[in-house]
Amino acid sequence: MRTVDPYKVEARRQQILGAALTCFAQNGFHATRTAQICAAAGMSPGNLFHYFPSKAAIIAAIAEEDCKAMTRLFSQWDTAENVLDAVEHIALAMMQASSDPQQARISIEVAAEASRNPQMRALFAANDAQVKADLAALLRRGMAAGQIDPHLDPAMAAVWLVALTEGAIARVVLEADFQARAHQPMLRLIIRRFLCPPQPESG
Amino acid sequence: MRTVDPYKVEARRQQILGAALTCFAQNGFHATRTAQICAAAGMSPGNLFHYFPSKAAIIAAIAEEDCKAMTRLFSQWDTAENVLDAVEHIALAMMQASSDPQQARISIEVAAEASRNPQMRALFAANDAQVKADLAALLRRGMAAGQIDPHLDPAMAAVWLVALTEGAIARVVLEADFQARAHQPMLRLIIRRFLCPPQPESG
């Protein structure tokens, strides 16, 4: 006899994480109390505790979900023939995600908390390192295929691709009318010009 | 008879702002109490109140100092003949400033607070708008001089130059060994390739 339905468990977990993200975006990690997350999720503290024993466990699960989402994004482009297209699409998807107002606030909270809490930093730094490693691997493949400038340092180039997409975060906060979609052509142009092999000198 | 020495007043103001920045970087705007700033500045509350009537007044003064620093930076390059050089130097200086660990933490606090507090947002959004306007003006001058690709939208290009330099902020938090200086050549390359007029097709 099955006593636990794994789909129901996962649905409940997602319900709690969604409620927690709303609370964190509104009040920050620090100021959010577990009771607020319970209220937002429509759940008793005992019930929530069954899924996540602490606020730290919720934050760890959020980092894990982030990591899974990035893995899914990269896996879509794993075997793409045109690596430049792949990098461009991944970067645009990252910029689009960063510029979601709730996501932007969460990113700022993550940065604020990570700058003070070594455990938080380790959690999100591991995700960041994975994204950079995946990007660098893509860049190396593009270099081997002659699609990306082979003189670039792939690890450093990956750092600045991430930095560029994260640039959207402050934009969302400081520009009332910031629309990620309107900026996609410019971001695409920057990435193309940055990564393309230089044209041979005209003669 | 002079009763107030303006140099002494300014020195005292700077002393308080320095102490406040240290406290804000450590504990955030929200959690920092005026008493802590007094202690860090070695000043009585009454004395501090004489210079700044509230924590909000201190934050406003920090925004004003930021604005002045940026105006000084741009004025150094006002009449530069090579606009591409000017933009590059300004962007590198901004990235270098963003990657100072204390400055990075303050920037994150500004973003966190601005996302919840409309007055804070207005204060720092005004600075941000000024920097973008100054950059866009430089870009237009470079376009007129044939040094910068005239097909770029100067306002949008300015947005991404700012976003790029702000990318250093998250790097400082997430990468234990991030050294802005080591990344300068890559940032310079991205800016050059982004802004230079495209080479004519080789033939």
mmCIF file of C-alpha atoms in Angstrom:
data_model
loop_
_atom_site.group_PDB
_atom_site.id
_atom_site.type_symbol
_atom_site.label_atom_id
_atom_site.label_comp_id
_atom_site.label_asym_id
_atom_site.label_seq_id
_atom_site.Cartn_x
_atom_site.Cartn_y
_atom_site.Cartn_z
ATOM 1 C CA MET A 1 0.000 0.000 0.000
ATOM 2 C CA ARG A 2 1.378 3.388 -0.971
ATOM 3 C CA THR A 3 1.256 5.829 1.906
ATOM 4 C CA VAL A 4 2.908 8.793 0.185
ATOM 5 C CA ASP A 5 2.017 10.111 -3.236
ATOM 6 C CA PRO A 6 5.263 11.585 -4.604
ATOM 7 C CA TYR A 7 3.354 13.902 -6.957
ATOM 8 C CA LYS A 8 1.351 15.332 -4.089
ATOM 9 C CA VAL A 9 4.517 15.793 -2.039
ATOM 10 C CA GLU A 10 6.185 17.621 -4.915
ATOM 11 C CA ALA A 11 3.091 19.786 -5.496
ATOM 12 C CA ARG A 12 3.064 20.743 -1.808
ATOM 13 C CA ARG A 13 6.775 21.541 -1.882
ATOM 14 C CA GLN A 14 6.283 23.771 -4.918
ATOM 15 C CA GLN A 15 3.322 25.479 -3.232
ATOM 16 C CA ILE A 16 5.504 26.298 -0.212
ATOM 17 C CA LEU A 17 8.430 27.489 -2.336
ATOM 18 C CA GLY A 18 6.125 29.756 -4.344
ATOM 19 C CA ALA A 19 4.686 31.253 -1.150
ATOM 20 C CA ALA A 20 8.187 31.679 0.310
ATOM 21 C CA LEU A 21 9.432 33.469 -2.828
ATOM 22 C CA THR A 22 6.525 35.918 -2.608
ATOM 23 C CA CYS A 23 7.322 36.636 1.061
ATOM 24 C CA PHE A 24 11.084 36.919 0.479
ATOM 25 C CA ALA A 25 10.587 39.297 -2.442
ATOM 26 C CA GLN A 26 8.323 41.467 -0.304
ATOM 27 C CA ASN A 27 10.224 41.516 2.974
ATOM 28 C CA GLY A 28 13.640 39.988 2.410
ATOM 29 C CA PHE A 29 15.035 36.706 3.703
ATOM 30 C CA HIS A 30 15.919 38.145 7.041
ATOM 31 C CA ALA A 31 12.658 39.844 7.954
ATOM 32 C CA THR A 32 10.407 37.041 6.694
ATOM 33 C CA ARG A 33 9.129 34.810 9.503
ATOM 34 C CA THR A 34 8.134 31.187 8.941
ATOM 35 C CA ALA A 35 4.625 32.088 10.137
ATOM 36 C CA GLN A 36 4.269 34.468 7.171
ATOM 37 C CA ILE A 37 5.260 31.714 4.748
ATOM 38 C CA CYS A 38 2.686 29.395 6.383
ATOM 39 C CA ALA A 39 -0.013 32.038 5.972
ATOM 40 C CA ALA A 40 0.942 32.686 2.330
ATOM 41 C CA ALA A 41 0.942 28.942 1.612
ATOM 42 C CA GLY A 42 -2.327 28.402 3.523
ATOM 43 C CA MET A 43 -0.676 25.773 5.695
ATOM 44 C CA SER A 44 -0.194 25.131 9.395
ATOM 45 C CA PRO A 45 3.341 25.440 10.836
ATOM 46 C CA GLY A 46 3.295 21.717 11.640
ATOM 47 C CA ASN A 47 2.382 20.858 8.065
ATOM 48 C CA LEU A 48 5.036 23.168 6.604
ATOM 49 C CA PHE A 49 7.634 21.788 9.032
ATOM 50 C CA HIS A 50 6.900 18.335 7.602
ATOM 51 C CA TYR A 51 8.247 19.517 4.228
ATOM 52 C CA PHE A 52 10.881 22.026 5.322
ATOM 53 C CA PRO A 53 12.273 21.928 8.862
ATOM 54 C CA SER A 54 13.533 25.551 8.717
ATOM 55 C CA LYS A 55 13.711 28.773 6.708
ATOM 56 C CA ALA A 56 17.270 27.763 5.782
ATOM 57 C CA ALA A 57 15.921 24.513 4.283
ATOM 58 C CA ILE A 58 13.482 26.554 2.166
ATOM 59 C CA ILE A 59 16.293 28.780 0.926
ATOM 60 C CA ALA A 60 18.427 25.719 0.120
ATOM 61 C CA ALA A 61 15.501 24.305 -1.881
ATOM 62 C CA ILE A 62 15.178 27.599 -3.777
ATOM 63 C CA ALA A 63 18.884 27.400 -4.687
ATOM 64 C CA GLU A 64 18.363 23.809 -5.816
ATOM 65 C CA GLU A 65 15.387 24.790 -8.005
ATOM 66 C CA ASP A 66 17.515 27.557 -9.524
ATOM 67 C CA CYS A 67 20.191 25.040 -10.322
ATOM 68 C CA LYS A 68 17.690 22.643 -11.933
ATOM 69 C CA ALA A 69 16.195 25.440 -14.045
ATOM 70 C CA MET A 70 19.642 26.372 -15.358
ATOM 71 C CA THR A 71 20.471 22.730 -16.101
ATOM 72 C CA ARG A 72 17.226 22.451 -18.083
ATOM 73 C CA LEU A 73 18.048 25.641 -19.998
ATOM 74 C CA PHE A 74 21.529 24.446 -20.946
ATOM 75 C CA SER A 75 20.338 20.950 -21.859
ATOM 76 C CA GLN A 76 18.041 22.476 -24.487
ATOM 77 C CA TRP A 77 21.128 23.732 -26.301
ATOM 78 C CA ASP A 78 23.502 20.856 -25.572
ATOM 79 C CA THR A 79 23.727 19.630 -29.107
ATOM 80 C CA ALA A 80 22.984 22.866 -30.993
ATOM 81 C CA GLU A 81 25.061 23.091 -34.163
ATOM 82 C CA ASN A 82 25.344 26.861 -33.970
ATOM 83 C CA VAL A 83 27.002 27.589 -30.629
ATOM 84 C CA LEU A 84 26.717 31.348 -31.034
ATOM 85 C CA ASP A 85 22.937 30.951 -31.340
ATOM 86 C CA ALA A 86 22.953 28.741 -28.255
ATOM 87 C CA VAL A 87 24.927 31.228 -26.138
ATOM 88 C CA GLU A 88 22.719 34.062 -27.347
ATOM 89 C CA HIS A 89 19.504 32.234 -26.459
ATOM 90 C CA ILE A 90 20.797 31.183 -23.059
ATOM 91 C CA ALA A 91 21.948 34.719 -22.247
ATOM 92 C CA LEU A 92 18.628 36.213 -23.375
ATOM 93 C CA ALA A 93 16.712 33.678 -21.277
ATOM 94 C CA MET A 94 18.889 34.538 -18.267
ATOM 95 C CA MET A 95 18.360 38.271 -18.798
ATOM 96 C CA GLN A 96 14.624 37.732 -19.196
ATOM 97 C CA ALA A 97 14.530 35.717 -15.938
ATOM 98 C CA SER A 98 16.648 38.307 -14.089
ATOM 99 C CA SER A 99 14.305 41.062 -15.147
ATOM 100 C CA ASP A 100 11.175 39.465 -13.742
ATOM 101 C CA PRO A 101 10.355 41.876 -10.875
ATOM 102 C CA GLN A 102 9.961 39.143 -8.242
ATOM 103 C CA GLN A 103 13.070 37.324 -9.461
ATOM 104 C CA ALA A 104 15.049 40.598 -9.460
ATOM 105 C CA ARG A 105 14.126 41.247 -5.834
ATOM 106 C CA ILE A 106 15.025 37.687 -4.845
ATOM 107 C CA SER A 107 18.408 38.052 -6.594
ATOM 108 C CA ILE A 108 19.085 41.224 -4.622
ATOM 109 C CA GLU A 109 18.090 39.473 -1.395
ATOM 110 C CA VAL A 110 20.365 36.557 -2.277
ATOM 111 C CA ALA A 111 23.254 38.958 -2.874
ATOM 112 C CA ALA A 112 22.582 40.870 0.351
ATOM 113 C CA GLU A 113 22.322 37.707 2.435
ATOM 114 C CA ALA A 114 25.259 35.984 0.695
ATOM 115 C CA SER A 115 27.482 38.954 1.512
ATOM 116 C CA ARG A 116 26.923 38.269 5.244
ATOM 117 C CA ASN A 117 26.142 34.565 5.528
ATOM 118 C CA PRO A 118 28.858 32.114 4.355
ATOM 119 C CA GLN A 119 26.402 29.201 4.025
ATOM 120 C CA MET A 120 24.152 31.230 1.725
ATOM 121 C CA ARG A 121 27.154 32.366 -0.239
ATOM 122 C CA ALA A 122 28.372 28.767 -0.694
ATOM 123 C CA LEU A 123 24.910 27.699 -1.886
ATOM 124 C CA PHE A 124 24.508 30.347 -4.561
ATOM 125 C CA ALA A 125 28.209 30.526 -5.469
ATOM 126 C CA ALA A 126 28.011 26.820 -6.386
ATOM 127 C CA ASN A 127 25.119 27.540 -8.774
ATOM 128 C CA ASP A 128 26.990 30.508 -10.213
ATOM 129 C CA ALA A 129 30.125 28.387 -10.740
ATOM 130 C CA GLN A 130 28.070 25.720 -12.525
ATOM 131 C CA VAL A 131 26.492 28.234 -14.905
ATOM 132 C CA LYS A 132 29.896 29.718 -15.717
ATOM 133 C CA ALA A 133 31.400 26.253 -16.268
ATOM 134 C CA ASP A 134 28.515 25.293 -18.596
ATOM 135 C CA LEU A 135 28.892 28.553 -20.525
ATOM 136 C CA ALA A 136 32.679 28.140 -20.784
ATOM 137 C CA ALA A 137 32.209 24.578 -22.094
ATOM 138 C CA LEU A 138 29.804 25.886 -24.759
ATOM 139 C CA LEU A 139 32.258 28.635 -25.697
ATOM 140 C CA ARG A 140 35.085 26.085 -26.074
ATOM 141 C CA ARG A 141 32.895 23.999 -28.359
ATOM 142 C CA GLY A 142 32.123 27.104 -30.429
ATOM 143 C CA MET A 143 35.816 27.928 -30.651
ATOM 144 C CA ALA A 144 36.641 24.430 -31.876
ATOM 145 C CA ALA A 145 33.900 24.809 -34.519
ATOM 146 C CA GLY A 146 35.262 28.179 -35.686
ATOM 147 C CA GLN A 147 32.075 29.959 -34.566
ATOM 148 C CA ILE A 148 33.616 31.836 -31.633
ATOM 149 C CA ASP A 149 36.804 33.880 -31.428
ATOM 150 C CA PRO A 150 39.436 31.353 -30.263
ATOM 151 C CA HIS A 151 41.570 34.106 -28.716
ATOM 152 C CA LEU A 152 39.041 34.724 -25.940
ATOM 153 C CA ASP A 153 39.595 33.169 -22.529
ATOM 154 C CA PRO A 154 36.446 31.007 -22.211
ATOM 155 C CA ALA A 155 36.261 31.204 -18.401
ATOM 156 C CA MET A 156 36.613 34.998 -18.351
ATOM 157 C CA ALA A 157 34.205 35.422 -21.246
ATOM 158 C CA ALA A 158 31.675 33.310 -19.311
ATOM 159 C CA VAL A 159 32.036 35.619 -16.291
ATOM 160 C CA TRP A 160 31.111 38.655 -18.366
ATOM 161 C CA LEU A 161 28.218 36.951 -20.120
ATOM 162 C CA VAL A 162 26.765 36.215 -16.681
ATOM 163 C CA ALA A 163 27.547 39.751 -15.475
ATOM 164 C CA LEU A 164 25.835 41.205 -18.532
ATOM 165 C CA THR A 165 22.624 39.238 -18.005
ATOM 166 C CA GLU A 166 22.631 40.134 -14.303
ATOM 167 C CA GLY A 167 22.812 43.776 -15.304
ATOM 168 C CA ALA A 168 19.061 43.595 -15.842
ATOM 169 C CA ILE A 169 18.493 43.210 -12.093
ATOM 170 C CA ALA A 170 19.419 46.776 -11.132
ATOM 171 C CA ARG A 171 17.632 48.049 -14.245
ATOM 172 C CA VAL A 172 14.314 46.615 -13.031
ATOM 173 C CA VAL A 173 14.720 48.412 -9.700
ATOM 174 C CA LEU A 174 15.965 51.762 -11.013
ATOM 175 C CA GLU A 175 14.076 52.122 -14.316
ATOM 176 C CA ALA A 176 10.312 52.241 -13.848
ATOM 177 C CA ASP A 177 9.729 51.423 -17.508
ATOM 178 C CA PHE A 178 12.438 48.815 -18.073
ATOM 179 C CA GLN A 179 11.215 46.161 -20.524
ATOM 180 C CA ALA A 180 13.650 43.280 -21.017
ATOM 181 C CA ARG A 181 12.072 42.438 -24.358
ATOM 182 C CA ALA A 182 12.866 45.869 -25.801
ATOM 183 C CA HIS A 183 16.513 45.387 -24.854
ATOM 184 C CA GLN A 184 16.935 41.947 -26.408
ATOM 185 C CA PRO A 185 18.269 43.163 -29.782
ATOM 186 C CA MET A 186 20.945 45.271 -28.061
ATOM 187 C CA LEU A 187 22.039 42.429 -25.767
ATOM 188 C CA ARG A 188 22.149 40.095 -28.774
ATOM 189 C CA LEU A 189 24.327 42.585 -30.664
ATOM 190 C CA ILE A 190 26.748 42.968 -27.748
ATOM 191 C CA ILE A 191 27.108 39.182 -27.445
ATOM 192 C CA ARG A 192 27.590 38.657 -31.205
ATOM 193 C CA ARG A 193 30.210 41.376 -31.511
ATOM 194 C CA PHE A 194 31.959 40.160 -28.375
ATOM 195 C CA LEU A 195 32.154 36.492 -29.362
ATOM 196 C CA CYS A 196 32.353 36.372 -33.160
ATOM 197 C CA PRO A 197 35.755 35.662 -34.658
ATOM 198 C CA PRO A 198 37.171 39.002 -35.865
ATOM 199 C CA GLN A 199 36.674 39.665 -39.569
ATOM 200 C CA PRO A 200 39.892 39.470 -41.563
ATOM 201 C CA GLU A 201 41.321 42.948 -42.286
ATOM 202 C CA SER A 202 39.655 44.479 -45.305
ATOM 203 C CA GLY A 203 42.045 44.993 -48.222
ATOM 204 C CA MET B 1 34.118 87.097 13.528
ATOM 205 C CA ARG B 2 33.703 83.666 11.871
ATOM 206 C CA THR B 3 31.788 81.244 14.020
ATOM 207 C CA VAL B 4 31.738 78.273 11.641
ATOM 208 C CA ASP B 5 34.754 76.919 9.794
ATOM 209 C CA PRO B 6 33.338 75.444 6.545
ATOM 210 C CA TYR B 7 36.332 73.104 6.163
ATOM 211 C CA LYS B 8 35.780 71.679 9.629
ATOM 212 C CA VAL B 9 32.077 71.241 8.914
ATOM 213 C CA GLU B 10 32.859 69.401 5.693
ATOM 214 C CA ALA B 11 35.468 67.215 7.417
ATOM 215 C CA ARG B 12 32.927 66.299 10.085
ATOM 216 C CA ARG B 13 30.298 65.496 7.463
ATOM 217 C CA GLN B 14 32.739 63.239 5.627
ATOM 218 C CA GLN B 15 33.676 61.547 8.904
ATOM 219 C CA ILE B 16 30.022 60.762 9.579
ATOM 220 C CA LEU B 17 29.385 59.552 6.013
ATOM 221 C CA GLY B 18 32.439 57.255 6.182
ATOM 222 C CA ALA B 19 31.246 55.795 9.482
ATOM 223 C CA ALA B 20 27.716 55.387 8.109
ATOM 224 C CA LEU B 21 28.976 53.576 4.991
ATOM 225 C CA THR B 22 30.899 51.113 7.176
ATOM 226 C CA CYS B 23 27.779 50.427 9.271
ATOM 227 C CA PHE B 24 25.470 50.143 6.248
ATOM 228 C CA ALA B 25 27.852 47.730 4.493
ATOM 229 C CA GLN B 26 27.985 45.570 7.623
ATOM 230 C CA ASN B 27 24.336 45.567 8.661
ATOM 231 C CA GLY B 28 22.286 47.055 5.867
ATOM 232 C CA PHE B 29 20.388 50.365 5.808
ATOM 233 C CA HIS B 30 17.423 48.945 7.608
ATOM 234 C CA ALA B 31 19.139 47.245 10.547
ATOM 235 C CA THR B 32 21.653 50.060 11.188
ATOM 236 C CA ARG B 33 20.643 52.304 14.068
ATOM 237 C CA THR B 34 21.777 55.921 14.360
ATOM 238 C CA ALA B 35 23.460 55.022 17.670
ATOM 239 C CA GLN B 36 25.760 52.637 15.794
ATOM 240 C CA ILE B 37 26.739 55.366 13.336
ATOM 241 C CA CYS B 38 27.468 57.696 16.278
ATOM 242 C CA ALA B 39 29.689 55.043 17.876
ATOM 243 C CA ALA B 40 31.530 54.368 14.599
ATOM 244 C CA ALA B 41 32.039 58.121 14.053
ATOM 245 C CA GLY B 42 33.065 58.654 17.692
ATOM 246 C CA MET B 43 30.375 61.311 18.098
ATOM 247 C CA SER B 44 27.472 61.974 20.433
ATOM 248 C CA PRO B 45 23.927 61.693 19.021
ATOM 249 C CA GLY B 46 23.436 65.418 19.636
ATOM 250 C CA ASN B 47 26.554 66.249 17.685
ATOM 251 C CA LEU B 48 25.645 63.930 14.788
ATOM 252 C CA PHE B 49 22.096 65.332 14.735
ATOM 253 C CA HIS B 50 23.641 68.777 14.190
ATOM 254 C CA TYR B 51 25.002 67.573 10.824
ATOM 255 C CA PHE B 52 22.327 65.078 9.804
ATOM 256 C CA PRO B 53 18.851 65.202 11.367
ATOM 257 C CA SER B 54 18.043 61.565 10.405
ATOM 258 C CA LYS B 55 19.300 58.334 8.871
ATOM 259 C CA ALA B 56 17.379 59.321 5.715
ATOM 260 C CA ALA B 57 19.410 62.558 5.562
ATOM 261 C CA ILE B 58 22.623 60.522 5.731
ATOM 262 C CA ILE B 59 21.455 58.273 2.903
ATOM 263 C CA ALA B 60 20.490 61.326 0.837
ATOM 264 C CA ALA B 61 23.986 62.735 1.415
ATOM 265 C CA ILE B 62 25.522 59.435 0.275
ATOM 266 C CA ALA B 63 23.496 59.606 -2.938
ATOM 267 C CA GLU B 64 24.659 63.207 -3.412
ATOM 268 C CA GLU B 65 28.315 62.205 -2.923
ATOM 269 C CA ASP B 66 27.845 59.416 -5.495
ATOM 270 C CA CYS B 67 26.465 61.937 -7.934
ATOM 271 C CA LYS B 68 29.392 64.312 -7.369
ATOM 272 C CA ALA B 69 31.932 61.503 -7.841
ATOM 273 C CA MET B 70 30.359 60.557 -11.171
ATOM 274 C CA THR B 71 30.281 64.196 -12.302
ATOM 275 C CA ARG B 72 34.006 64.463 -11.487
ATOM 276 C CA LEU B 73 34.715 61.258 -13.411
ATOM 277 C CA PHE B 74 32.856 62.440 -16.520
ATOM 278 C CA SER B 75 34.361 65.940 -16.376
ATOM 279 C CA GLN B 76 37.844 64.415 -16.672
ATOM 280 C CA TRP B 77 36.865 63.120 -20.120
ATOM 281 C CA ASP B 78 34.657 66.015 -21.239
ATOM 282 C CA THR B 79 36.965 67.217 -23.959
ATOM 283 C CA ALA B 80 38.789 63.958 -24.787
ATOM 284 C CA GLU B 81 39.478 63.709 -28.500
ATOM 285 C CA ASN B 82 39.134 59.942 -28.545
ATOM 286 C CA VAL B 83 35.627 59.223 -27.262
ATOM 287 C CA LEU B 84 36.113 55.454 -27.344
ATOM 288 C CA ASP B 85 39.042 55.860 -24.940
ATOM 289 C CA ALA B 86 36.904 58.096 -22.746
ATOM 290 C CA VAL B 87 34.010 55.624 -22.573
ATOM 291 C CA GLU B 88 36.425 52.775 -21.898
ATOM 292 C CA HIS B 89 38.139 54.630 -19.049
ATOM 293 C CA ILE B 90 34.851 55.702 -17.490
ATOM 294 C CA ALA B 91 33.451 52.159 -17.685
ATOM 295 C CA LEU B 92 36.609 50.659 -16.176
ATOM 296 C CA ALA B 93 36.551 53.217 -13.359
ATOM 297 C CA MET B 94 32.882 52.377 -12.697
ATOM 298 C CA MET B 95 33.622 48.644 -12.686
ATOM 299 C CA GLN B 96 36.595 49.189 -10.379
ATOM 300 C CA ALA B 97 34.417 51.212 -7.984
ATOM 301 C CA SER B 98 31.583 48.643 -8.101
ATOM 302 C CA SER B 99 34.005 45.872 -7.210
ATOM 303 C CA ASP B 100 35.289 47.491 -4.029
ATOM 304 C CA PRO B 101 33.875 45.096 -1.403
ATOM 305 C CA GLN B 102 32.342 47.864 0.757
ATOM 306 C CA GLN B 103 30.955 49.658 -2.284
ATOM 307 C CA ALA B 104 29.516 46.386 -3.643
ATOM 308 C CA ARG B 105 27.664 45.758 -0.380
ATOM 309 C CA ILE B 106 26.334 49.314 -0.326
ATOM 310 C CA SER B 107 25.130 48.943 -3.919
ATOM 311 C CA ILE B 108 23.250 45.781 -2.968
ATOM 312 C CA GLU B 109 21.720 47.569 0.039
ATOM 313 C CA VAL B 110 20.711 50.474 -2.194
ATOM 314 C CA ALA B 111 19.036 48.057 -4.616
ATOM 315 C CA ALA B 112 17.275 46.162 -1.807
ATOM 316 C CA GLU B 113 16.035 49.344 -0.166
ATOM 317 C CA ALA B 114 15.136 51.053 -3.453
ATOM 318 C CA SER B 115 12.946 48.086 -4.391
ATOM 319 C CA ARG B 116 10.766 48.789 -1.322
ATOM 320 C CA ASN B 117 11.148 52.494 -0.613
ATOM 321 C CA PRO B 118 10.007 54.926 -3.343
ATOM 322 C CA GLN B 119 12.032 57.836 -1.882
ATOM 323 C CA MET B 120 15.235 55.807 -1.970
ATOM 324 C CA ARG B 121 14.420 54.653 -5.474
ATOM 325 C CA ALA B 122 13.880 58.243 -6.644
ATOM 326 C CA LEU B 123 17.194 59.320 -5.114
ATOM 327 C CA PHE B 124 19.340 56.658 -6.765
ATOM 328 C CA ALA B 125 17.308 56.458 -9.970
ATOM 329 C CA ALA B 126 18.096 60.154 -10.511
ATOM 330 C CA ASN B 127 21.830 59.415 -10.229
ATOM 331 C CA ASP B 128 21.482 56.445 -12.549
ATOM 332 C CA ALA B 129 19.585 58.552 -15.113
ATOM 333 C CA GLN B 130 22.313 61.221 -14.979
ATOM 334 C CA VAL B 131 25.092 58.683 -15.594
ATOM 335 C CA LYS B 132 23.204 57.186 -18.530
ATOM 336 C CA ALA B 133 22.512 60.641 -19.989
ATOM 337 C CA ASP B 134 26.200 61.595 -19.681
ATOM 338 C CA LEU B 135 27.261 58.330 -21.311
ATOM 339 C CA ALA B 136 24.720 58.723 -24.117
ATOM 340 C CA ALA B 137 25.979 62.272 -24.758
ATOM 341 C CA LEU B 138 29.549 60.960 -25.009
ATOM 342 C CA LEU B 139 28.425 58.200 -27.373
ATOM 343 C CA ARG B 140 26.656 60.720 -29.601
ATOM 344 C CA ARG B 141 29.824 62.815 -29.750
ATOM 345 C CA GLY B 142 31.805 59.676 -30.690
ATOM 346 C CA MET B 143 29.289 58.851 -33.409
ATOM 347 C CA ALA B 144 29.577 62.340 -34.873
ATOM 348 C CA ALA B 145 33.366 61.946 -34.894
ATOM 349 C CA GLY B 146 33.184 58.559 -36.648
ATOM 350 C CA GLN B 147 34.689 56.798 -33.622
ATOM 351 C CA ILE B 148 31.547 54.953 -32.568
ATOM 352 C CA ASP B 149 29.100 52.904 -34.622
ATOM 353 C CA PRO B 150 26.405 55.420 -35.623
ATOM 354 C CA HIS B 151 23.804 52.666 -35.965
ATOM 355 C CA LEU B 152 23.676 52.083 -32.211
ATOM 356 C CA ASP B 153 20.920 53.666 -30.144
ATOM 357 C CA PRO B 154 22.977 55.830 -27.745
ATOM 358 C CA ALA B 155 20.461 55.666 -24.871
ATOM 359 C CA MET B 156 20.174 51.872 -25.050
ATOM 360 C CA ALA B 157 23.914 51.429 -25.462
ATOM 361 C CA ALA B 158 24.406 53.562 -22.332
ATOM 362 C CA VAL B 159 22.038 51.273 -20.391
ATOM 363 C CA TRP B 160 24.154 48.214 -21.220
ATOM 364 C CA LEU B 161 27.437 49.934 -20.498
ATOM 365 C CA VAL B 162 26.108 50.694 -17.012
ATOM 366 C CA ALA B 163 24.694 47.159 -16.660
ATOM 367 C CA LEU B 164 28.044 45.690 -17.663
ATOM 368 C CA THR B 165 29.999 47.663 -15.068
ATOM 369 C CA GLU B 166 27.417 46.800 -12.404
ATOM 370 C CA GLY B 167 27.968 43.134 -13.208
ATOM 371 C CA ALA B 168 31.054 43.333 -10.997
ATOM 372 C CA ILE B 169 28.852 43.750 -7.907
ATOM 373 C CA ALA B 170 27.511 40.185 -7.837
ATOM 374 C CA ARG B 171 30.955 38.882 -8.821
ATOM 375 C CA VAL B 172 32.489 40.346 -5.657
ATOM 376 C CA VAL B 173 29.877 38.587 -3.524
ATOM 377 C CA LEU B 174 29.889 35.215 -5.307
ATOM 378 C CA GLU B 175 33.542 34.836 -6.369
ATOM 379 C CA ALA B 176 35.929 34.728 -3.426
ATOM 380 C CA ASP B 177 38.907 35.533 -5.664
ATOM 381 C CA PHE B 178 37.354 38.137 -7.978
ATOM 382 C CA GLN B 179 39.931 40.757 -8.902
ATOM 383 C CA ALA B 180 38.543 43.614 -10.972
ATOM 384 C CA ARG B 181 42.002 44.446 -12.297
ATOM 385 C CA ALA B 182 42.408 40.993 -13.867
ATOM 386 C CA HIS B 183 39.114 41.488 -15.717
ATOM 387 C CA GLN B 184 39.905 44.923 -17.149
ATOM 388 C CA PRO B 185 41.283 43.655 -20.506
ATOM 389 C CA MET B 186 38.158 41.560 -21.109
ATOM 390 C CA LEU B 187 35.796 44.421 -20.235
ATOM 391 C CA ARG B 188 37.809 46.723 -22.499
ATOM 392 C CA LEU B 189 37.550 44.220 -25.350
ATOM 393 C CA ILE B 190 33.775 43.859 -24.927
ATOM 394 C CA ILE B 191 33.312 47.645 -24.980
ATOM 395 C CA ARG B 192 35.585 48.139 -28.035
ATOM 396 C CA ARG B 193 33.895 45.416 -30.041
ATOM 397 C CA PHE B 194 30.463 46.652 -29.003
ATOM 398 C CA LEU B 195 31.016 50.306 -29.882
ATOM 399 C CA CYS B 196 33.509 50.390 -32.767
ATOM 400 C CA PRO B 197 32.088 51.086 -36.203
ATOM 401 C CA PRO B 198 31.899 47.746 -38.051
ATOM 402 C CA GLN B 199 34.805 47.100 -40.406
ATOM 403 C CA PRO B 200 33.823 47.298 -44.061
ATOM 404 C CA GLU B 201 33.310 43.834 -45.569
ATOM 405 C CA SER B 202 36.645 42.344 -46.615
ATOM 406 C CA GLY B 203 36.950 41.869 -50.364
#
